[in-house]
Each structure stands twice: as structure tokens, then as C-alpha cells.
Coordinates of C-alpha atoms and ligand atoms in Angstrom, one line a residue:
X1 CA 14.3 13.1 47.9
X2 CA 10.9 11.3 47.2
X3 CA 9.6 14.2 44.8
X4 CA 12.7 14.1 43.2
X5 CA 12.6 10.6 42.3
X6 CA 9.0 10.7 41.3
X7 CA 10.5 13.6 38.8
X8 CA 12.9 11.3 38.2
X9 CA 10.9 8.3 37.5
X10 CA 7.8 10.8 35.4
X11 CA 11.4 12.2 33.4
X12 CA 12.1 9.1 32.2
X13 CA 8.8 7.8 31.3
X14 CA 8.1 10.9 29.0
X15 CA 11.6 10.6 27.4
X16 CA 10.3 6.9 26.5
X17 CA 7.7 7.8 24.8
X18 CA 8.8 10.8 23.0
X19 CA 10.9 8.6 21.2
X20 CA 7.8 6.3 19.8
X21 CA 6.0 8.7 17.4
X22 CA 2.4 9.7 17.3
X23 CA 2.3 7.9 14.0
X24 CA 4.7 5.8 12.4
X25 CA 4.0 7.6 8.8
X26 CA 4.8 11.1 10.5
X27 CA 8.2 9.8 10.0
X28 CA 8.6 8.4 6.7
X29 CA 5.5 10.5 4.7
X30 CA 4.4 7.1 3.5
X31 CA 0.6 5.4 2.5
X32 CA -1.0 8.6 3.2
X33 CA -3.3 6.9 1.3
X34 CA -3.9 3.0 1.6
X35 CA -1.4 0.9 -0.2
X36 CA -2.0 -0.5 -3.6
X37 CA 0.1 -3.6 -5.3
X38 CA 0.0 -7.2 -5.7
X39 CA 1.1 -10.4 -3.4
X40 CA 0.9 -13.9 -4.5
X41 CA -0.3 -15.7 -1.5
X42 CA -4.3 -15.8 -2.1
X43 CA -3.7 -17.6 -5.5
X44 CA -0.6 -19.4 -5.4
X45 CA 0.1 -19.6 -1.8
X46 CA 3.7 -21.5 -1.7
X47 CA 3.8 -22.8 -4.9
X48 CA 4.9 -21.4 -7.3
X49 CA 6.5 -18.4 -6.1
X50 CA 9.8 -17.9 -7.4
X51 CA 11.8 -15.0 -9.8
X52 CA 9.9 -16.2 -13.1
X53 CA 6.4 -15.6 -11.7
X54 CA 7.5 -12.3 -10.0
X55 CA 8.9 -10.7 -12.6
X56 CA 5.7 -12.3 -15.1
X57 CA 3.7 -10.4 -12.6
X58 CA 5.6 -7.3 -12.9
X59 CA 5.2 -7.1 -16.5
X60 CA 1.4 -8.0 -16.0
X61 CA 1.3 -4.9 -14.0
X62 CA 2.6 -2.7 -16.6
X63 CA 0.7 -4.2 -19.4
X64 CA -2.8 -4.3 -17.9
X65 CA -2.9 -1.0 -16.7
X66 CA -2.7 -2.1 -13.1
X67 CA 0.5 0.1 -12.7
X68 CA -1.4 3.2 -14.6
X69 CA -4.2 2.8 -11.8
X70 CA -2.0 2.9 -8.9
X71 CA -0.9 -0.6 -8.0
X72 CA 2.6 0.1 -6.9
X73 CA 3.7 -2.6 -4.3
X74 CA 4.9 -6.2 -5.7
X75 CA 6.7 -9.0 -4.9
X76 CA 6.7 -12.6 -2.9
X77 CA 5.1 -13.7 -0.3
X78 CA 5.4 -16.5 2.6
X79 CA 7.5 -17.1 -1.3
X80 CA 10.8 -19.3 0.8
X81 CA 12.9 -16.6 -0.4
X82 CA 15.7 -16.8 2.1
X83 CA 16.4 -18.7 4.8
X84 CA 19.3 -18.0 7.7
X85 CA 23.2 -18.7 7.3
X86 CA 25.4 -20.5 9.6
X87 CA 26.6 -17.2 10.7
X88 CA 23.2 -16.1 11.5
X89 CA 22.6 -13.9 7.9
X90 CA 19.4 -13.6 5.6
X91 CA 20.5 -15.1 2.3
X92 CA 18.9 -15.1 -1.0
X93 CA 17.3 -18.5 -2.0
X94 CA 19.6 -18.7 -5.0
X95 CA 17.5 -21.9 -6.7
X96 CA 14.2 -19.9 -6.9
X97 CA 15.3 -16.6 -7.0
X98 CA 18.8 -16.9 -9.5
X99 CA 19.2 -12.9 -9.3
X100 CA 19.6 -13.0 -5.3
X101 CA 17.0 -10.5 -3.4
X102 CA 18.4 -7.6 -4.3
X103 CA 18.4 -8.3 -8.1
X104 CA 14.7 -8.8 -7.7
X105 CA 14.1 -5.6 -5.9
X106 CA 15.9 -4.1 -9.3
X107 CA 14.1 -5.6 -11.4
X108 CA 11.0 -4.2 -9.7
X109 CA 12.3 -1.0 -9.4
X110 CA 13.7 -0.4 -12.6
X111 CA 10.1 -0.5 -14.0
X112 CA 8.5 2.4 -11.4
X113 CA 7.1 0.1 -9.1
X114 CA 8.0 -0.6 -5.8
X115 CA 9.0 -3.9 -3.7
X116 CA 7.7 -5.9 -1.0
X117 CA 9.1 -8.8 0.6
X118 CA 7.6 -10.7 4.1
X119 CA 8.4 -12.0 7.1
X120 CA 7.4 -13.2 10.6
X121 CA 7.6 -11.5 14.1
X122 CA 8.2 -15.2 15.7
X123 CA 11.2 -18.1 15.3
X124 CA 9.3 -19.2 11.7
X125 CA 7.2 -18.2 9.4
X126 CA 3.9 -19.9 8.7
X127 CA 4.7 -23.1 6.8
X128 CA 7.7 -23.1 9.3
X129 CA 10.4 -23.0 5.6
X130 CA 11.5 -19.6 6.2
X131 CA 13.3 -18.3 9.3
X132 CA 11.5 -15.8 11.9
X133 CA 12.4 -12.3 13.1
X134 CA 12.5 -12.9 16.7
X135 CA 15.9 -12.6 18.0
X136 CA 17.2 -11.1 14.6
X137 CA 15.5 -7.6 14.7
X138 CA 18.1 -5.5 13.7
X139 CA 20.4 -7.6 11.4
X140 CA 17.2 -9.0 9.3
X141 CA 15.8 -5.5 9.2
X142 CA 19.4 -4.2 7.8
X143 CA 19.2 -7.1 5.4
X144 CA 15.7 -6.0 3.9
X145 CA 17.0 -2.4 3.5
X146 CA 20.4 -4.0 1.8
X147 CA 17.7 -5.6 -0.8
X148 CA 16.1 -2.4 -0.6
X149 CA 12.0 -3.7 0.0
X150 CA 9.8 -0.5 0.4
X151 CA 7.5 -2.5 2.0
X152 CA 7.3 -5.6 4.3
X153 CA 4.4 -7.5 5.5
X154 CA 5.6 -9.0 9.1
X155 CA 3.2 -12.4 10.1
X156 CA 2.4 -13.7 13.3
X157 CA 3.1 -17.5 13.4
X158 CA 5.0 -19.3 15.9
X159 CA 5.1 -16.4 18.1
X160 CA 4.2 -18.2 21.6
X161 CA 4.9 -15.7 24.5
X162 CA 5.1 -12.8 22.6
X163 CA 3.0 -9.9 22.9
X164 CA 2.2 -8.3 19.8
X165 CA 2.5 -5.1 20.8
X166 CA 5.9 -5.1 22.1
X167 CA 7.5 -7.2 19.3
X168 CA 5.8 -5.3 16.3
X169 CA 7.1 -2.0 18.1
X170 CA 10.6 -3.9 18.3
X171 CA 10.5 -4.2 14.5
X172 CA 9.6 -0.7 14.4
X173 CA 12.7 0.5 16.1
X174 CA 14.9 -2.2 14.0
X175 CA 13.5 -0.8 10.3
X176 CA 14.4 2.6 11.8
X177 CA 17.7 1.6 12.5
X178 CA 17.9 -0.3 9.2
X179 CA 17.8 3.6 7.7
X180 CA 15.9 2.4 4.7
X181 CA 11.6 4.2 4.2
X182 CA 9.8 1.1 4.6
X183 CA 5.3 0.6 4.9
X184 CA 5.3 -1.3 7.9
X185 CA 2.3 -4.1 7.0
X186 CA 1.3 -5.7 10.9
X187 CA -0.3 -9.2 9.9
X188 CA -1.2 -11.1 13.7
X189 CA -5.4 -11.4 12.4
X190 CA -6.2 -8.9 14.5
X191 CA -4.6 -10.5 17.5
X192 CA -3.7 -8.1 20.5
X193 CA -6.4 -5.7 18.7
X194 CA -4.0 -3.7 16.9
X195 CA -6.1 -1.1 15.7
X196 CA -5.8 0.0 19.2
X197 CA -2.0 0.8 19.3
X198 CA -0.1 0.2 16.2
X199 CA -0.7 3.3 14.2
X200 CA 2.9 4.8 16.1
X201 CA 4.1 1.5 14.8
X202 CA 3.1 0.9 11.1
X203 CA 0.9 1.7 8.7
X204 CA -1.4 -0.8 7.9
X205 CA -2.5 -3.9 10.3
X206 CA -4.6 -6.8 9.4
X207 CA -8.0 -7.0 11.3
X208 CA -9.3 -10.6 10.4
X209 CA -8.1 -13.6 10.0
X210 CA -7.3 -14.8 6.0
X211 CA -9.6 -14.2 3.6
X212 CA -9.2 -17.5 1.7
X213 CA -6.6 -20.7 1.7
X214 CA -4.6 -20.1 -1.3
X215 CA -6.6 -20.9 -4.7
X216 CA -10.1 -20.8 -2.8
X217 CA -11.6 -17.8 -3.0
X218 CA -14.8 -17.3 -0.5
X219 CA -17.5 -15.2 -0.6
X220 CA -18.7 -16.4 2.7
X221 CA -15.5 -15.5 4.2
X222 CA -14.9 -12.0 2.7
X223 CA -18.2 -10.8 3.9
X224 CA -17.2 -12.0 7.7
X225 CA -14.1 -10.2 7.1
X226 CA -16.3 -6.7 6.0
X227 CA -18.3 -7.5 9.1
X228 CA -15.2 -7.3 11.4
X229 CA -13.3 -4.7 9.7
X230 CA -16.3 -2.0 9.3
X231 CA -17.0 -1.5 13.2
X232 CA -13.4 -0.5 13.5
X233 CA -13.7 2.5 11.0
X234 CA -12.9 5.1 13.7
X235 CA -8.9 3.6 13.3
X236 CA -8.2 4.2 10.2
X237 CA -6.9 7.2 8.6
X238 CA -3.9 8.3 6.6
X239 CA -1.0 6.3 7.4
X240 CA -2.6 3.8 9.5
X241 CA -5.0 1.8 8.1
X242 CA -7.3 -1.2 9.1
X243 CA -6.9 -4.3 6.7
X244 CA -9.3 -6.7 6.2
X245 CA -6.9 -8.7 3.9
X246 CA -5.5 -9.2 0.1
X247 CA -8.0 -9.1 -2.9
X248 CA -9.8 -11.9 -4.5
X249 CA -10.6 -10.2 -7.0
X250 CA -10.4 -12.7 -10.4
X251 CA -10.1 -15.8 -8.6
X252 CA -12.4 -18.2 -9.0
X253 CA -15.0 -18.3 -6.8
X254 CA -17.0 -15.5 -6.8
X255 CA -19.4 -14.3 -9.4
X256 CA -18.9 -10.9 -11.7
X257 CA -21.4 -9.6 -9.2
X258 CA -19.8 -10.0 -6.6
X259 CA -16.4 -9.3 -8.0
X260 CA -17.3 -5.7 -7.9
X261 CA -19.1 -6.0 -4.8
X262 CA -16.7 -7.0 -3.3
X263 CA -14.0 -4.3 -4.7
X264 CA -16.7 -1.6 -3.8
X265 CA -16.9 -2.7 -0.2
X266 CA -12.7 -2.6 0.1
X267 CA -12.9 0.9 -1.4
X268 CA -15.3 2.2 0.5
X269 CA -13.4 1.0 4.0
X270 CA -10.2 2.3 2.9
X271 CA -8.7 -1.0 2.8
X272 CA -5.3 -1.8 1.3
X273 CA -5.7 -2.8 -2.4
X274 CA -3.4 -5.7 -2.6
X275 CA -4.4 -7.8 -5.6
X276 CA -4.1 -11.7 -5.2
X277 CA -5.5 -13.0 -8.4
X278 CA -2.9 -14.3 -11.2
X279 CA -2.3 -11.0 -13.1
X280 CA -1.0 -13.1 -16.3
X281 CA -4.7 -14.5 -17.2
X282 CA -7.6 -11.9 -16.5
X283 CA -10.7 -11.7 -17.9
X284 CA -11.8 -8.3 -19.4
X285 CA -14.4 -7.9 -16.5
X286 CA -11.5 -8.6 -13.8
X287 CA -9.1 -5.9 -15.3
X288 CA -11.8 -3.3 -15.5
X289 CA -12.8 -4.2 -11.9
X290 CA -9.9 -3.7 -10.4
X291 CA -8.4 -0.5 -12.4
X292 CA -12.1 1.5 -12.6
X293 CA -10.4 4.7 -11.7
X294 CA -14.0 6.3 -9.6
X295 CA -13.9 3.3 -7.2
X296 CA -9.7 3.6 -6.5
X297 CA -10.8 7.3 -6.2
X298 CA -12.9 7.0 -3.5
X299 CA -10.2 4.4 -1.8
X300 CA -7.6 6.5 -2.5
X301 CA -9.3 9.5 -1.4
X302 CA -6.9 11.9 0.3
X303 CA -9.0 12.5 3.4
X304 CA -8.4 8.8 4.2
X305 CA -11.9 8.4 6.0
X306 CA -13.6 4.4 6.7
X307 CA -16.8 4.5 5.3
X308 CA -19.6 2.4 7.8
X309 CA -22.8 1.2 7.8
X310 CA -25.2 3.8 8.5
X311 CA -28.7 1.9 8.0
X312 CA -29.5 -1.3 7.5
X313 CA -32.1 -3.6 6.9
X314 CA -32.4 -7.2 6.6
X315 CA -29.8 -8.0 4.0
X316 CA -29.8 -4.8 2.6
X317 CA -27.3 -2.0 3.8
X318 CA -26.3 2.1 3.3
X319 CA -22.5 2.7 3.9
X320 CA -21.6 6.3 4.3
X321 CA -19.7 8.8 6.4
X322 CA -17.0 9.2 3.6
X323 CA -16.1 12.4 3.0
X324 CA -14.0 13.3 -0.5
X325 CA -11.3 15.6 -0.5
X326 CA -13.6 18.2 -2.8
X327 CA -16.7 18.1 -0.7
X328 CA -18.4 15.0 -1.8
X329 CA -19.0 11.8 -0.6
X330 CA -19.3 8.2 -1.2
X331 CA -22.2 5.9 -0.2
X332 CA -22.3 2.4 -1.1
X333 CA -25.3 0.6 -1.3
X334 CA -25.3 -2.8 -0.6
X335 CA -27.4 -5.9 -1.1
X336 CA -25.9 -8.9 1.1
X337 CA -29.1 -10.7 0.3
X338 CA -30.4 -13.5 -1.9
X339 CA -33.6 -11.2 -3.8
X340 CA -34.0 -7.3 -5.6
X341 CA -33.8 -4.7 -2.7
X342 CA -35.8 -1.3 -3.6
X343 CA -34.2 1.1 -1.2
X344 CA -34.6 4.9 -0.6
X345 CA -31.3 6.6 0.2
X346 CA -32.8 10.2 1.8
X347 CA -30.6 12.7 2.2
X348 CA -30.6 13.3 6.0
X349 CA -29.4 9.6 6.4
X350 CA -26.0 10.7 4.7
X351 CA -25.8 14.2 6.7
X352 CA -27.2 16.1 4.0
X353 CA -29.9 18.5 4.4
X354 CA -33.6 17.4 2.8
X355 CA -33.5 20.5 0.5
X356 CA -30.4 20.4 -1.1
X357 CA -30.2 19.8 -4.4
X358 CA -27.1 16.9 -5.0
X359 CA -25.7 15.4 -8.7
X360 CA -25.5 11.3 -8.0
X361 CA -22.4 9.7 -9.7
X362 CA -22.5 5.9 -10.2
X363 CA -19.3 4.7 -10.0
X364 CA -19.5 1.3 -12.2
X365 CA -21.5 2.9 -15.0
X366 CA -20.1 6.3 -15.1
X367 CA -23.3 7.8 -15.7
X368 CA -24.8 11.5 -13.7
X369 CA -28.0 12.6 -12.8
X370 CA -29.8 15.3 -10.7
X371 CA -29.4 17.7 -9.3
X372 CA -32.1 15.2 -6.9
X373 CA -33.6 16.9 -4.4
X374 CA -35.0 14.7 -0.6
X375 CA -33.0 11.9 -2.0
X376 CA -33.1 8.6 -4.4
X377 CA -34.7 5.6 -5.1
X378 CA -31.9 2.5 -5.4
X379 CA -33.0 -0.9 -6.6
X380 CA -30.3 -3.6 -6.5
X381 CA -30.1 -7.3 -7.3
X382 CA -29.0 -9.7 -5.3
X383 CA -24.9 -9.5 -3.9
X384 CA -25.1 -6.3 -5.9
X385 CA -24.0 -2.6 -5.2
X386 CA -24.4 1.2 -6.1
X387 CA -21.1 2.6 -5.6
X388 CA -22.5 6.2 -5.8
X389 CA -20.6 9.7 -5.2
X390 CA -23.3 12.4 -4.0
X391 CA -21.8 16.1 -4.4
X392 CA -23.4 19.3 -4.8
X393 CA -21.4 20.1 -7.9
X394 CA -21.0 17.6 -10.6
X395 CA -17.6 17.9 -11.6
X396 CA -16.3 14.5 -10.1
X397 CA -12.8 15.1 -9.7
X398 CA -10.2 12.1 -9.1
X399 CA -7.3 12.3 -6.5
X400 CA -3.7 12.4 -7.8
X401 CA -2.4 8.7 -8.6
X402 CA 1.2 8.9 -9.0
X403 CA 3.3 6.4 -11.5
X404 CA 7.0 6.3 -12.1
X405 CA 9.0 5.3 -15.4
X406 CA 11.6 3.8 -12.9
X407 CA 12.5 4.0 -8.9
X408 CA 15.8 3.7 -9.6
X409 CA 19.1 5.3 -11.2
X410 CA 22.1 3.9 -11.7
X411 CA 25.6 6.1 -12.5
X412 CA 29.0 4.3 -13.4
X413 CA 31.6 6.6 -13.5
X414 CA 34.6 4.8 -15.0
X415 CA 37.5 6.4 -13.2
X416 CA 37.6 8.8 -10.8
X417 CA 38.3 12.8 -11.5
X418 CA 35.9 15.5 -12.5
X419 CA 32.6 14.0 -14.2
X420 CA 29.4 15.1 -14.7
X421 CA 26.6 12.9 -15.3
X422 CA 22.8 13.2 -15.4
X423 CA 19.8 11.0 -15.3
X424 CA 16.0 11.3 -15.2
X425 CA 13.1 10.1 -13.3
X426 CA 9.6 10.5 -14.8
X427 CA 6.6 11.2 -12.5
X428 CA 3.0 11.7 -13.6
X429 CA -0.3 12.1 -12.1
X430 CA -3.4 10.0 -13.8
X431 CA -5.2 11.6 -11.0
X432 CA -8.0 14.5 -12.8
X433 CA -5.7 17.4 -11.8
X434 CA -2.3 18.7 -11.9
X435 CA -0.2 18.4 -9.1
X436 CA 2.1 21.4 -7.9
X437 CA 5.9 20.6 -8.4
X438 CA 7.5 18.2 -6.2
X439 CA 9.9 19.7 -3.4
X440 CA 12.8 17.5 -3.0
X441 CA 14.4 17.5 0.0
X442 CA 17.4 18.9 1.4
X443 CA 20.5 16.6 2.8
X444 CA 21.5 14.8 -0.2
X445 CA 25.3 14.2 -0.7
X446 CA 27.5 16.5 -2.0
X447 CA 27.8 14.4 -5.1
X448 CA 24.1 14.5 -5.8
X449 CA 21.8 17.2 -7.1
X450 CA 17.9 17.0 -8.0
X451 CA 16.1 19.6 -9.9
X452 CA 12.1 19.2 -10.8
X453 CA 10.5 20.8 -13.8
X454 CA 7.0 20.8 -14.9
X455 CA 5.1 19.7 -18.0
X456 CA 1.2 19.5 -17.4
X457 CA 0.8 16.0 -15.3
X458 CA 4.0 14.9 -15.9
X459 CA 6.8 16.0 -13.9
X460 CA 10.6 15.7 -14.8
X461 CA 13.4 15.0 -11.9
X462 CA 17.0 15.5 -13.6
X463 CA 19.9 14.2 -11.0
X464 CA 22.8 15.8 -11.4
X465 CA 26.3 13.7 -10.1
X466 CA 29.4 15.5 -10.2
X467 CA 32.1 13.1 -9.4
X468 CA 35.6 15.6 -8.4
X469 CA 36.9 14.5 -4.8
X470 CA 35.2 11.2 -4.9
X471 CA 37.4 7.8 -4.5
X472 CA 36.9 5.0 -6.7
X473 CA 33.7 3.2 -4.6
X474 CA 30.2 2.4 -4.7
X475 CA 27.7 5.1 -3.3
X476 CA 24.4 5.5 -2.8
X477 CA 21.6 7.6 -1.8
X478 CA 17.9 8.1 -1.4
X479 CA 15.7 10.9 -3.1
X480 CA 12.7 12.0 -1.0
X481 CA 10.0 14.4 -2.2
X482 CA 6.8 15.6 -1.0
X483 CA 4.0 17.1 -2.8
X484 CA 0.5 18.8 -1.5
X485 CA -2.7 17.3 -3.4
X486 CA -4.1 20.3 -5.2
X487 CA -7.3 20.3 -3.9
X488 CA -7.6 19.6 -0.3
X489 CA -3.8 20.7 -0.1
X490 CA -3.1 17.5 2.5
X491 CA 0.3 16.2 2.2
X492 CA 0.4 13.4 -0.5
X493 CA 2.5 9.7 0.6
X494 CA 6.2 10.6 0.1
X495 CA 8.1 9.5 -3.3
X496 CA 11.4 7.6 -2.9
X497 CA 13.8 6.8 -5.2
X498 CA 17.4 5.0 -5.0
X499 CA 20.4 6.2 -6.9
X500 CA 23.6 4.7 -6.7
X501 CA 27.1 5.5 -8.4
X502 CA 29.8 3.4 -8.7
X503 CA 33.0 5.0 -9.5
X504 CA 35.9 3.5 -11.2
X505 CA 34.3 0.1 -10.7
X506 CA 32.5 -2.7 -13.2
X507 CA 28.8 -2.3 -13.5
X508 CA 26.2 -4.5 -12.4
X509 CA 27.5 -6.4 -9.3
X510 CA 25.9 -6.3 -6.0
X511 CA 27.0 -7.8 -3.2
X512 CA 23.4 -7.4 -1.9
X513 CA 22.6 -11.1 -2.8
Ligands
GLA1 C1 -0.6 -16.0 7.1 C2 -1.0 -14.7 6.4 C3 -1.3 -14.8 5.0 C4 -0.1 -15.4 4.3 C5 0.4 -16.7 4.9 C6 1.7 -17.2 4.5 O1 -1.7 -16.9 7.1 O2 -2.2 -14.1 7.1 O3 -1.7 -13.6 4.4 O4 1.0 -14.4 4.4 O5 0.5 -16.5 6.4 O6 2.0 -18.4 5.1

């Protein structure tokens, strides 16, 4: 009887935790590599987030290149975008947001980028104008898919009593429910030391506290934040990353020095690239900065490995341990310090042997030398870096960086009866190489067919609706597709798409608001 209970009691424990998985993005395919977009809080904190700015952004995106480069992940903030009904509902904030949540999402999506929207795991969010999760899992969880967010950033405040591993993982179940693929972005500052356990739970988690109040960007702060996030580089890895916070890139604040420093530092730890400047008003040094390709290579590297600090001296530091997805790797040198460091970077102190013979790439002046043989003499100036990429070959390539026309297709079908009706999606690669064809996959609806054809880097997905047997109504569905990255042949972050049909009905109207 005893044993049998013990079975019993074992039974139930393993059936628990089959159902958490392993990792959260073994599920959903998503930021295999770390995310990349845009939120307003460092610059604008509250004020003034509403539609206008959001959609100025969007086009900023597009315009600047920053879409082209791989930023992909837009929308408000702690931006008092809804706030809780009598009956216990999300609802839009009508006055700053005229085109309701959903509209917004559209709006995003329309133009091949994706949307974010955040929230809070306790009764409030931070300012206290927006309601919290807590006690609302599943219903506000259902109401972020209804708006269709791809991504949500979940904050910490007011959360007294709660333990952050239990109420993230209750989020985690709820967006499951909600049915809708969704990066999970933990924000509690590194509280209840995430990196520890939330990997089965989301995919990115804050490590540090903020990097600036809104408006204020600090150097002093960012480089506490590097300091925290670089001794947890054995966490990350793809689809679950450490995050040492939101750009500050272009703000004012820091120098053109350490603008890039600072960039170098994020891409080396495989942080999140979340922009946080004003996207509207960027210098020509800013916008090269944030969209130089060979840094978001080495960030967006398939392998998904944390650089880390691997000698130091005084103020003056080697990061390495970055392997690249075609044999080579990044190494960062670094100067925190106030005066010109000369340093040697030997090539045992990167795990290469003395004798081999290695091409040196710098990643802010594009320029190749070597093959070196022992290793290389650095000289930096003070805050500065050499974002280097060491390989034996010097071919350099760049990981795939994928960019949409749109995210989303819309059908009207006027009546009801036989129709056939077809729509594309346009998919390329700015990445060096081309990518194999995408492999949709199976368990669409009957009404819905995807095909994928091939033109060099650009890819081609027609979608097919045939409308026979289907009542007047609104549908809907979601297209996902894997890929392979050529090279190392790892699975690439799963692309999503939305189509909806509406059949017999008037075009336009959601009842998403
Ligand atoms: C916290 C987060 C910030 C931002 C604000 C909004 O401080 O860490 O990134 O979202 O809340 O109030």
C-alpha cells in the first residue's frame, strides 16, 4: 500500500512536469535568436505614447533601414493603452489609441513587422494607470492574442507576495491557452534570479534593474548593467536569453564613442536589441550604429552563445568565447577606462592555437588583415572598442536576417459559394546567403492553402482560399513556417503570419477593439 502510494505520489509529480517544457521556445520556434525591435519607454517613458508616435515609429523603421537590419518587434510600452471594464475586460484606450489595440496591431502588421504590447505580473503596472495581470491570467492573455501582440513584455510592480517563479509560469500556461505564438519577455530586474528557471517559461528575462529613467540615458548605469549581465553568460542560449535591458543608443547622454561601445558590448552578450531612442530624429552616426550589419551578425549569430570576459586588466578587458555559426568567433576588446590601452590579444587566450594563421575582421571599419600568426597588437582610446571577428578563412559570412513586406492577409469574399482567391507574402533574407525554402506547416484549415517558391533571397508564399462549403462569417488562421540556416543547418526562429477571411460580410471591422 505504501509503495503504491509513493508510485502514486512519484506518477503524479512526473506528469507535472512533463507538461512544463524544457524550453518555452521548443514550443512556439520563436527568438532562436535574440529579439530585435523598438519600445518607447527609455526616451519617452509615459508621455507621449499614443497611436501617432507608434505608427511615426513604424514608418521610422521602414525608412531608416532599421526594419532591413532586423528590428522586427514594435509597439507601446507601460504606453496606458487599456485599462479594465466593469465586467472585468481589457479595453482599448480609445482617446490615445482611436484605432482600438487591434487596429494598432494592423497597422504594424501590415508593414512586415511585428507587435508588442506590455503588462504587469501584479494588480498594477508601474505608474499604477494600467491594470495588472494577477487574477486575470487567462482572460488578459486571450485579450492580447484577440489584438494579436507577438510579443509581450510582463513587469514586475506591485507584486507583494508573489513569487516570481510561480506567477510568470502562470502566464505561461495562460498565453498557451490564449492559442496565439507569443515571445514571452520576463521583466522582475532580475528578482527571484530568473536566469535560473525561466527558460521553460519565456524567452527572454531582464537581469538588472533599468538602464535609465526615461530621457536620461547613463553611461554609468549601462556599464553596471554589462557588469551584472556578463557573469550570467552560461544562461543564455537560443530561445532564452539574458537581458540586460532596452537600448540607449541615440539618446542623449553618451558620446559617439560610447554609442558603439555600448552596441558592441550588447552584441557580444547576445542581449535583446530593443531600440529606445526616438527613431523620427537620428543622427547619421546613430542609424549606422544601430543597423551595422557585422555587429547584429555576431548578436544575431545562430549559435546563440554569451560572449564573457576572458582577461582583464585594470580598465581594459578581452571578451570572447563566442563561437559563429561558420567557425569563427567574436572578441570584443574593450576599454572601460579613462586613457589609450595598448593590448595584445594572443591567440591561446581566445582558444586558438599559437601557430595558426587567423584573418582579423574589424567590425566598425569593415576592414581585413592577416592571416596573423601568435596574435595581435590592439590599441584603443578611452570608452572605446575593437569589435573584431577572428576566423581562419576570411570570407566573413552574415547569418540570415529575415524581413517581411507584410505579416498579414486579408480576404473578403463577398458572398458565399465557390471562390477562389490568392494573396502573397514576401520573405527575404539580407543575411550573406540564401536560405533553403521555407516548409510551411501542415494543419491549416481546409479553406487555406500555402505554397513557397524561390527566387535567390527572396522567397514567395502564395495563399490559396477557396471559399465552397463555407457560411457567410469571419475566419481566421495562422501560417507557421520553419526554415534551417544554411550554414550551421540549426533551426532558424519560426515565421508567423495571420490571415483572415471574411465571407459575405463588410470589410474592415473588428470587434477586436
Ligand atoms: C519598469 C521596467 C521598464 C518600463 C517601466 C514602465 O521599470 O523595467 O522597462 O517598462 O517599468 O513603467
Amino acid at each position: 500500500m505504501l509503495l503504491a502510494t509513493i508510485f502514486f505520489i512519484l506518477a503524479g509529480v512526473a506528469g507535472a512536469q512533463d507538461q512544463s517544457p524544457k524550453l518555452r521556445a521548443n514550443v512556439d520556434g520563436l527568438a532562436l535568436t535574440p529579439p530585435m525591435g523598438w519600445y518607447p519607454w527609455n526616451e519617452f517613458g509615459q508621455e507621449p505614447q499614443n497611436e501617432k508616435l507608434i505608427e511615426e515609429i513604424v514608418d521610422a523603421l521602414i525608412s531608416t533601414g532599421m526594419k532591413d537590419a532586423g528590428y522586427v518587434y514594435v509597439g507601446p510600452d507601460e504606453g496606458i493603452c487599456f485599462s479594465r471594464g466593469s465586467d472585468g475586460k481589457l479595453k482599448s484606450n480609445l482617446e490615445r489609441y482611436p484605432s482600438g489595440l487591434h487596429g494598432l496591431g494592423d497597422y504594424i502588421h501590415q508593414r512586415g513587422l511585428k507587435y508588442a504590447l506590455y503588462t504587469d505580473a501584479g494588480t498594477n503596472t508601474c505608474s499604477t494607470a494600467m491594470p495588472g495581470l494577477k487574477g486575470h491570467e487567462l482572460e488578459d492573455m486571450a485579450a492580447f492574442a484577440r489584438w494579436r501582440a507577438d510579443y509581450v513584455k510582463v513587469d514586475w510592480c506591485n507584486t507583494k507576495g508573489q513569487d516570481p517563479a510561480q506567477a510568470y509560469a502562470k502566464i505561461r500556461d495562460a498565453q498557451l491557452a490564449a492559442g496565439r505564438p507569443i515571445v514571452f519577455s520576463l521583466c522582475s530586474w532580475g528578482e527571484g534570479k530568473p536566469w535560473k528557471w525561466a527558460a521553460s517559461v519565456g524567452h527572454l528575462w531582464r537581469t538588472t534593474g533599468d538602464i535609465c529613467a526615461p530621457g536620461k540615458a547613463s553611461w554609468e548605469t549601462a556599464m553596471k548593467n554589462t557588469a551584472a549581465n556578463e557573469k550570467l553568460y552560461a544562461a543564455a542560449g537560443p530561445g532564452h536569453w539574458n537581458d540586460p535591458d532596452m537600448l540607449i543608443n541615440g539618446m542623449d547622454g553618451l558620446s559617439a564613442v560610447q554609442n558603439r561601445s555600448f552596441f558592441s558590448l550588447w552584441c557580444m552578450m547576445a542581449a535583446p536589441l530593443m531600440a529606445g531612442n526616438d527613431l523620427r530624429k537620428m543622427t547619421a552616426s546613430t542609424i549606422e550604429t544601430l543597423t551595422n550589419r557585422e555587429a547584429i551578425g555576431i548578436d544575431q549569430d545562430p549559435l546563440g552563445i554569451q560572449g564573457h570576459i576572458v582577461w582583464n586588466e585594470g580598465q581594459a578587458e578581452i571578451w570572447a568565447g563566442k563561437k559563429l555559426f561558420d567557425g569563427s568567433q567574436a572578441v570584443l576588446v574593450f576599454n572601460a577606462g579613462s586613457t589609450p590601452a595598448e593590448l595584445h590579444v594572443a591567440w591561446p587566450d581566445i582558444g586558438d592555437a599559437e601557430s595558426a594563421a587567423l584573418y582579423v575582421r574589424n567590425l566598425w571599419t569593415h576592414r581585413t588583415t592577416g592571416p596573423h600568426r601568435g596574435g595581435i597588437a590592439v590599441r584603443v582610446a578611452p570608452n572605446d572598442v575593437a569589435l573584431l571577428r577572428i576566423s581562419k578563412s576570411n570570407a566573413f559570412p552574415l547569418p540570415p536576417v529575415i524581413v517581411a513586406d507584410s505579416y498579414w492577409l486579408s480576404f473578403h469574399a463577398p458572398h458565399p459559394g465557390k471562390q477562389k482567391l490568392t494573396g502573397t507574402i514576401m520573405v527575404k533574407t539580407t543575411g550573406s546567403s540564401e536560405l533553403p525554402l521555407w516548409k510551411v506547416r501542415l494543419g491549416l484549415p481546409a479553406w487555406l492553402s500555402v505554397s513557397v517558391s524561390k527566387h535567390g533571397k527572396q522567397q514567395t508564399f502564395t495563399n490559396t482560399v477557396r471559399t465552397a462549403g463555407l457560411a457567410n462569417g469571419r475566419y481566421h488562421a495562422i501560417v507557421r513556417a520553419g526554415n534551417v540556416e544554411p550554414l550551421s543547418h540549426l533551426p532558424m526562429s519560426a515565421l508567423y503570419y495571420d490571415v483572415d477571411l471574411d465571407v459575405g460580410g463588410t470589410e474592415g471591422d473588428h470587434n477586436g477593439k
